[in-house]
Coordinates of C-alpha atoms and ligand atoms in Angstrom, one line a residue:
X1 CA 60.7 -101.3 -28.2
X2 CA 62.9 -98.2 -27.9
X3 CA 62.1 -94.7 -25.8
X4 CA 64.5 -92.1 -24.9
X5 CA 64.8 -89.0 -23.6
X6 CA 66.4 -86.2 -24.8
X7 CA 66.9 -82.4 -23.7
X8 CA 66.2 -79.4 -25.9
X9 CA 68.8 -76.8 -24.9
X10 CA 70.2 -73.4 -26.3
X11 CA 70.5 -69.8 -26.3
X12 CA 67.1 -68.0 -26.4
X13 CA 64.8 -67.4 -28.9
X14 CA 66.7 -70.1 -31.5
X15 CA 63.5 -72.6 -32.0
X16 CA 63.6 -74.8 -29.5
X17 CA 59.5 -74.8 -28.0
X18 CA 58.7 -74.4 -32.3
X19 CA 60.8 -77.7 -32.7
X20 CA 59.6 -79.8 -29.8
X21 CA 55.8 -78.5 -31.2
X22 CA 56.7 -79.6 -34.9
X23 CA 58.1 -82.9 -33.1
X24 CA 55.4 -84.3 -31.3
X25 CA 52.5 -82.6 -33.9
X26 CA 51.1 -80.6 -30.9
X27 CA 51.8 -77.1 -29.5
X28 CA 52.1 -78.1 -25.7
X29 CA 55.0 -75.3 -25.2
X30 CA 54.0 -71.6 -26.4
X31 CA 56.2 -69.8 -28.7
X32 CA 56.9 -65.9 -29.4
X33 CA 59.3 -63.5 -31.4
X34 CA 60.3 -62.2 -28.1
X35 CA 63.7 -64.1 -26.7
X36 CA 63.0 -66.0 -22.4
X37 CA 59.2 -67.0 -24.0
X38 CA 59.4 -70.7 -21.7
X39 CA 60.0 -70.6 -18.4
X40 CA 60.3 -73.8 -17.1
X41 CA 60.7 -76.9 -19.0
X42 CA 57.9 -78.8 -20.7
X43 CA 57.2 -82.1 -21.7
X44 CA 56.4 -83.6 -24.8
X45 CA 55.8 -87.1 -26.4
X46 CA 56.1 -88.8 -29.8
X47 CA 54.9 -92.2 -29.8
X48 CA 54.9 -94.2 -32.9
X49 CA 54.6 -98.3 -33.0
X50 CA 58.5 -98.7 -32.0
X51 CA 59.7 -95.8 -30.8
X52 CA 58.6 -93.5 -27.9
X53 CA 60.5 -90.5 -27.5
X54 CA 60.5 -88.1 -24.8
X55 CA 61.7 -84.5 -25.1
X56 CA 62.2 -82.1 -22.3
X57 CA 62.1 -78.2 -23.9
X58 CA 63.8 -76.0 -21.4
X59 CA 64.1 -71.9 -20.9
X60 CA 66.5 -70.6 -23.1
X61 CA 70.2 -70.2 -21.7
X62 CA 71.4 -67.0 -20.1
X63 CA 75.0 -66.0 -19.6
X64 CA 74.3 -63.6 -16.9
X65 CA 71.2 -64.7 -15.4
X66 CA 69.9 -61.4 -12.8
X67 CA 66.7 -62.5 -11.1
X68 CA 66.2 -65.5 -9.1
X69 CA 63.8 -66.4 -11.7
X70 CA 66.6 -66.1 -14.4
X71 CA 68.7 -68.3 -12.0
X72 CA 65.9 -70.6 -12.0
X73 CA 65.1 -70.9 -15.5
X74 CA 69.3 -71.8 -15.7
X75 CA 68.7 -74.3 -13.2
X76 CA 65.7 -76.1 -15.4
X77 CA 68.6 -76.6 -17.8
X78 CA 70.7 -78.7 -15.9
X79 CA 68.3 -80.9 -14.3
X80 CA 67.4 -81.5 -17.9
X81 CA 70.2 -82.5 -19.0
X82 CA 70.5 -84.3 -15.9
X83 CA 67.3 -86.8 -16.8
X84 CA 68.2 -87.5 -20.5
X85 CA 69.5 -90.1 -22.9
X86 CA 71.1 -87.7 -25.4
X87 CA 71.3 -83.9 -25.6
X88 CA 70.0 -81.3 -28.3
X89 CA 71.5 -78.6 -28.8
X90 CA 69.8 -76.0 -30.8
X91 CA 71.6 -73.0 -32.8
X92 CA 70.5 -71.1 -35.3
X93 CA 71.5 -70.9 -38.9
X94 CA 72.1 -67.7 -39.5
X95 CA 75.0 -67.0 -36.6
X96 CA 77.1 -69.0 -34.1
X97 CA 77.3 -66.4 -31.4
X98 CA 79.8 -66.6 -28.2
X99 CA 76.9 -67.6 -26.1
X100 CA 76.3 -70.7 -28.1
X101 CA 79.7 -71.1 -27.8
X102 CA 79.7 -70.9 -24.0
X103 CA 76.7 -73.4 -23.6
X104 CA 78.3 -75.8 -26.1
X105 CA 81.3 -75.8 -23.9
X106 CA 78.8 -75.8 -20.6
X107 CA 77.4 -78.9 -21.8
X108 CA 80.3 -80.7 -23.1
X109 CA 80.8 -81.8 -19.4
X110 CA 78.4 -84.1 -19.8
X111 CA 79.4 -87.8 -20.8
X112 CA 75.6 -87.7 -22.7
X113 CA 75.8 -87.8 -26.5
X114 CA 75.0 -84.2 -28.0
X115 CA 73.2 -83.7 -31.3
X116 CA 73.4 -80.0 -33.0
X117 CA 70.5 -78.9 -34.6
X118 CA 70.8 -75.9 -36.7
X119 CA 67.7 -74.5 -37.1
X120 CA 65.8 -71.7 -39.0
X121 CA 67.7 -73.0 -42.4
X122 CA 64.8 -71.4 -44.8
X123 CA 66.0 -67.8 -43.9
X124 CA 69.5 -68.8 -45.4
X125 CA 69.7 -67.4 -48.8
X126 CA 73.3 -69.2 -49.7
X127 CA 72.9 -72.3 -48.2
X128 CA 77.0 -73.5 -49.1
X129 CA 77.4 -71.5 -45.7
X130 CA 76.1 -74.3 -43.8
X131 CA 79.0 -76.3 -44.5
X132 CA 81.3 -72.9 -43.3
X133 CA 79.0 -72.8 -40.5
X134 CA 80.0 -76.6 -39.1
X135 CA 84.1 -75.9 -40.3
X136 CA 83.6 -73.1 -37.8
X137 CA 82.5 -74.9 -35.3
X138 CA 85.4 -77.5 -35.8
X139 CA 88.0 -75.2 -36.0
X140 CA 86.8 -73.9 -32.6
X141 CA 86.8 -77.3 -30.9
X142 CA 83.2 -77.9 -30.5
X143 CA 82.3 -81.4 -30.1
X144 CA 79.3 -82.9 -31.6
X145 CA 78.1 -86.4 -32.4
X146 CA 75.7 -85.1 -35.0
X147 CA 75.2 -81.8 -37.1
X148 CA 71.4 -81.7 -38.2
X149 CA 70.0 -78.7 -40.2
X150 CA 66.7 -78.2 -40.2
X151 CA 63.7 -75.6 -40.3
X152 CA 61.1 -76.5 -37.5
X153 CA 59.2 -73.3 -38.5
X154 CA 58.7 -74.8 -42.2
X155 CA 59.1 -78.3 -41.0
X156 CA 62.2 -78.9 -43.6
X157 CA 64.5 -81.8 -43.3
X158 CA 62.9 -83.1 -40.2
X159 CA 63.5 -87.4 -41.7
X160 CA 66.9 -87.3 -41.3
X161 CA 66.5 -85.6 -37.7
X162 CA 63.8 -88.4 -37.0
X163 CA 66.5 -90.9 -38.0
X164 CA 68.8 -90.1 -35.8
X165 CA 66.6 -89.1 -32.7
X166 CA 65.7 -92.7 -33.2
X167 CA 69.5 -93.9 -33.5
X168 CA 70.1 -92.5 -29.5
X169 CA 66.8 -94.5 -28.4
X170 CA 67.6 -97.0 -26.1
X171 CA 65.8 -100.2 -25.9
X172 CA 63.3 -99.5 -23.1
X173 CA 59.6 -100.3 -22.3
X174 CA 57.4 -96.8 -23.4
X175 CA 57.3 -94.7 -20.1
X176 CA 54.3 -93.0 -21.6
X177 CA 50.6 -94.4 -23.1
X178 CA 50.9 -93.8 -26.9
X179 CA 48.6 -91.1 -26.5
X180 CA 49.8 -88.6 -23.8
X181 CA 51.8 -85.8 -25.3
X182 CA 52.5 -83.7 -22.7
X183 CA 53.1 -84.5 -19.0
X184 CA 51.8 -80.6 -18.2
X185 CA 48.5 -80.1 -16.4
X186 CA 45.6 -78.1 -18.3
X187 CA 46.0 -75.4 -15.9
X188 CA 49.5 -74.9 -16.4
X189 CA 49.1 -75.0 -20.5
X190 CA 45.9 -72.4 -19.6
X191 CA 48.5 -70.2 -18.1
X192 CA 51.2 -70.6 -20.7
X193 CA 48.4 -69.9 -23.5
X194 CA 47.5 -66.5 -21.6
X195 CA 51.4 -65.4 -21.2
X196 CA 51.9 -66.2 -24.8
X197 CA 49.0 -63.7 -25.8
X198 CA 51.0 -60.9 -23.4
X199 CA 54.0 -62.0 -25.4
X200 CA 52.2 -60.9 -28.4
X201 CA 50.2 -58.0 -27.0
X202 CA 53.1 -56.3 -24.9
X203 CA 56.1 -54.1 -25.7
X204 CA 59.7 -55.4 -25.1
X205 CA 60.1 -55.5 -21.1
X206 CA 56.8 -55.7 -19.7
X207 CA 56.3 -59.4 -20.5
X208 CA 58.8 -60.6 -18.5
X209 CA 57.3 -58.7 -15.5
X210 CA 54.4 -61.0 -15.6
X211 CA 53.0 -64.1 -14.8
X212 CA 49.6 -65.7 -15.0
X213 CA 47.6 -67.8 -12.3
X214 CA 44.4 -69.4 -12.8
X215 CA 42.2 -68.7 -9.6
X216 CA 39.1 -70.5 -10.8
X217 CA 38.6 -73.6 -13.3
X218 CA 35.6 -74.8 -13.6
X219 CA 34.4 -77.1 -16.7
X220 CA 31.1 -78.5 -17.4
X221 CA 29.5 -80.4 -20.5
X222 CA 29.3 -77.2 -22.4
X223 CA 31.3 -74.2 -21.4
X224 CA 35.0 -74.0 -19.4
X225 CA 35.4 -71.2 -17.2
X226 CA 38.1 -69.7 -16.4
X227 CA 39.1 -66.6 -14.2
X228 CA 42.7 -65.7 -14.1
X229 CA 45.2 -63.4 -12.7
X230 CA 47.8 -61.9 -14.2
X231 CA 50.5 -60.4 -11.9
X232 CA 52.6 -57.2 -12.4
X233 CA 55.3 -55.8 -10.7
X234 CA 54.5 -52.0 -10.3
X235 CA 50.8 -50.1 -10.4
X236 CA 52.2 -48.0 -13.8
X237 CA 52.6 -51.9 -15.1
X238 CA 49.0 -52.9 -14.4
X239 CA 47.7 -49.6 -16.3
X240 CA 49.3 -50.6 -19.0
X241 CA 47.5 -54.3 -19.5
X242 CA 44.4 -52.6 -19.4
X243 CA 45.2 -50.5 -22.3
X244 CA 42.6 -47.2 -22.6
X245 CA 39.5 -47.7 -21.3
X246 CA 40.2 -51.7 -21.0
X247 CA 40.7 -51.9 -24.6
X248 CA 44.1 -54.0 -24.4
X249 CA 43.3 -56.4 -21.8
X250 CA 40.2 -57.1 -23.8
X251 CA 42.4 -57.6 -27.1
X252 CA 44.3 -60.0 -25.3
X253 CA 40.9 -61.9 -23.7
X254 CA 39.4 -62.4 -26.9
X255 CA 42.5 -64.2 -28.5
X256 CA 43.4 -66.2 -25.2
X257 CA 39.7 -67.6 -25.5
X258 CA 39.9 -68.4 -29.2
X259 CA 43.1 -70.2 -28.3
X260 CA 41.7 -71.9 -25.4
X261 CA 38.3 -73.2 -27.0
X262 CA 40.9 -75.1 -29.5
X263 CA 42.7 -76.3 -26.6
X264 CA 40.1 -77.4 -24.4
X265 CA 37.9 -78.7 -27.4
X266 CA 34.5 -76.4 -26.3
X267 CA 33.1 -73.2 -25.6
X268 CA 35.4 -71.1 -23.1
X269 CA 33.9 -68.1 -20.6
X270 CA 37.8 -66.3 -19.4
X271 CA 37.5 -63.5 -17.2
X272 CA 41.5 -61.9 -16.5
X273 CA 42.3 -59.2 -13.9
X274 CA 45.5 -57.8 -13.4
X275 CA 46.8 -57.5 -9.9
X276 CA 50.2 -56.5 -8.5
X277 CA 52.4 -58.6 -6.5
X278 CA 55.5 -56.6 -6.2
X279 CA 59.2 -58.1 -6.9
X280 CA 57.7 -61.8 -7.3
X281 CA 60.4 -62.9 -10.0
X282 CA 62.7 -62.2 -6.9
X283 CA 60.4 -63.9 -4.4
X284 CA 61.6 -67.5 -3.7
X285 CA 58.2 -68.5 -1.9
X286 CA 56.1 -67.1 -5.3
X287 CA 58.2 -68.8 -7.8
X288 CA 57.9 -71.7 -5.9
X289 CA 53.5 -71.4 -5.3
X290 CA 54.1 -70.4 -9.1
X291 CA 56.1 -73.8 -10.2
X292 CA 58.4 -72.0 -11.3
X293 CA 61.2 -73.3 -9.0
X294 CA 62.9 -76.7 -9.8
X295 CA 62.5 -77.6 -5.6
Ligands
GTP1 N1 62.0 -68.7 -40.1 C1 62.0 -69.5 -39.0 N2 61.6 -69.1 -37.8 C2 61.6 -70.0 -36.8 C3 62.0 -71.3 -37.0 N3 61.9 -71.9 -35.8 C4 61.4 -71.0 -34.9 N4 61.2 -69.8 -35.5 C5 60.7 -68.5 -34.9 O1 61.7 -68.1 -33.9 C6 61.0 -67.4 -32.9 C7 61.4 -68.1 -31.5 O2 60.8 -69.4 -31.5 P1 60.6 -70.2 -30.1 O3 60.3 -71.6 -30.5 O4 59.7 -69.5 -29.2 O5 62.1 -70.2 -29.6 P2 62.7 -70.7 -28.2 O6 64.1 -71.2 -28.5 O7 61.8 -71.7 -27.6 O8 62.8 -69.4 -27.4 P3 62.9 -69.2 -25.7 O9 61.8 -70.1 -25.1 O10 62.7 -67.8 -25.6 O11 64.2 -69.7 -25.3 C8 59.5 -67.5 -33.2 O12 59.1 -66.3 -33.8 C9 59.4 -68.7 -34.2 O13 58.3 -68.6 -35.1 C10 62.4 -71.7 -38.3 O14 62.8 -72.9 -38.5 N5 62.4 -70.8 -39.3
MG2 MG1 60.8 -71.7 -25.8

């Protein structure tokens, strides 16, 4: 029997939670448009009869991290890496920026064999520039065991990334049953499913001035119900979520519950209020109620 772990690293927004989702065949980490979508790292499983293999999705890297909760999500990166068998790095297809560059180098520190997986390869029209794109990386010094290229998104190539995820496995008894995928509670993936719909709701900035608690939890036979909290920074932020006449916050009820009765597997009753709790991406003590803090 072989089971390994294995880190999901990279620069935000590149496809990271979309791959570890397309891995395991279940959406246990949300995913957005917008870049900083996870904010802590998530675990998911793939179990087949020989091979177990356990991937850790982390926040996406930040050069300049600002608020403690940047630092943090930083932080969930190394202790990542820290746990693993073999790191993946994921870029995407379309550019090699400097901040790829800088993690590359960040994580070349570490003795662990590192995979690249070049992702989003269906938006590349000329796809001879793939073989420019790895020369590049070459002639820069960047120092990979592997070079995948892959879509998550259309689920392209993945056999040849399977083969080699497999390859880094070490023999090891399964840490997990064959049929856990996630190690994440249901409150937690309750939580993430309501962020994602503020993600998707939301403008630019507010997002990432948010975060969602559950207060109450309560599931019987038939119906789940769930009231939640999301928190804001400012009063002007909190108007906003609303929307006129509660028309926004409703919007963004209606699709956390459809998302949540295919989660949960039944009916769902949500109720969401927004509340402010000012500066709490600054606010050690939150992050850490929140989980959001790495100890
Ligand atoms: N076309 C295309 N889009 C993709 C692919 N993989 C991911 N995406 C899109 O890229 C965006 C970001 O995906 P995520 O999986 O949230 O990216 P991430 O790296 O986890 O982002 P952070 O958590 O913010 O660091 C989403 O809109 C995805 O649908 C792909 O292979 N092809
Ligand atoms: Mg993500």
């Amino acid at each position: 029997m072989k089971c390994g772990f294995f880190a999901i690293v990279g620069r935000p927004n590149v496809g990271k939670s979309t791959l570890l989702n397309t891995l395991i065949r279940e959406k246990v980490s949300i995913i957005s448009r917008k870049p900083n979508t996870t904010r802590t790292s998530v675990l998911g499983v793939y179990t087949n009869d020989k091979h177990q293999i356990i991937f850790i999705d982390t926040p996406g890297w930040q050069k300049k991290p600002v608020r403690v909760l940047d630092r943090y999500m930083n932080r969930f990166i190394d202790w990542s890496i820290e746990q693993v068998d073999c790191i993946l790095m994921i870029s995407d297809a379309r550019s090699w920026q400097n901040d790829d560059k800088l993690l590359a180098e960040s994580i070349a520190r570490s003795p662990k064999p590192k995979v690249l997986i070049i992702n989003k390869v269906d938006l590349l029209n000329d796809k001879s520039k793939l073989l420019k794109y790895v020369e590049h990386l070459m002639k820069q010094g960047m120092d990979f065991d592997d070079y995948i290229f892959i879509s998550a998104k259309k689920k392209q190539y993945l056999d040849s990334l399977n083969d080699v995820l497999f390859s880094y496995c070490p023999a090891r008894e399964f840490v997990y049953s064959e049929t856990t995928k996630t190690d994440r509670s249901e409150n937690f993936r309750i939580c993430e499913s309501i962020r994602e719909k503020l993600l998707m709701f939301l403008g630019d900035e507010l997002p990432y001035e948010t975060c969602v608690v559950i207060e109450e939890y309560v599931k019987s036979k038939k119906i789940s119900k769930i009231n939640a909290v999301i928190y804001v920074e400012r009063e002007s932020q909190r108007h906003i979520i609303l929307g006129k006449k509660g028309d926004l916050i409703k919007k963004i009820s209606t699709k956390a519950r459809e998302d949540l009765e295919l989660l949960l597997g039944q009916k769902v009753y949500i109720r969401i209020w927004v509340k402010v709790s000012e500066s709490w991406s600054n606010d050690r003590e939150k992050l850490k109620l929140l989980g959001l803090k790495n100890n």
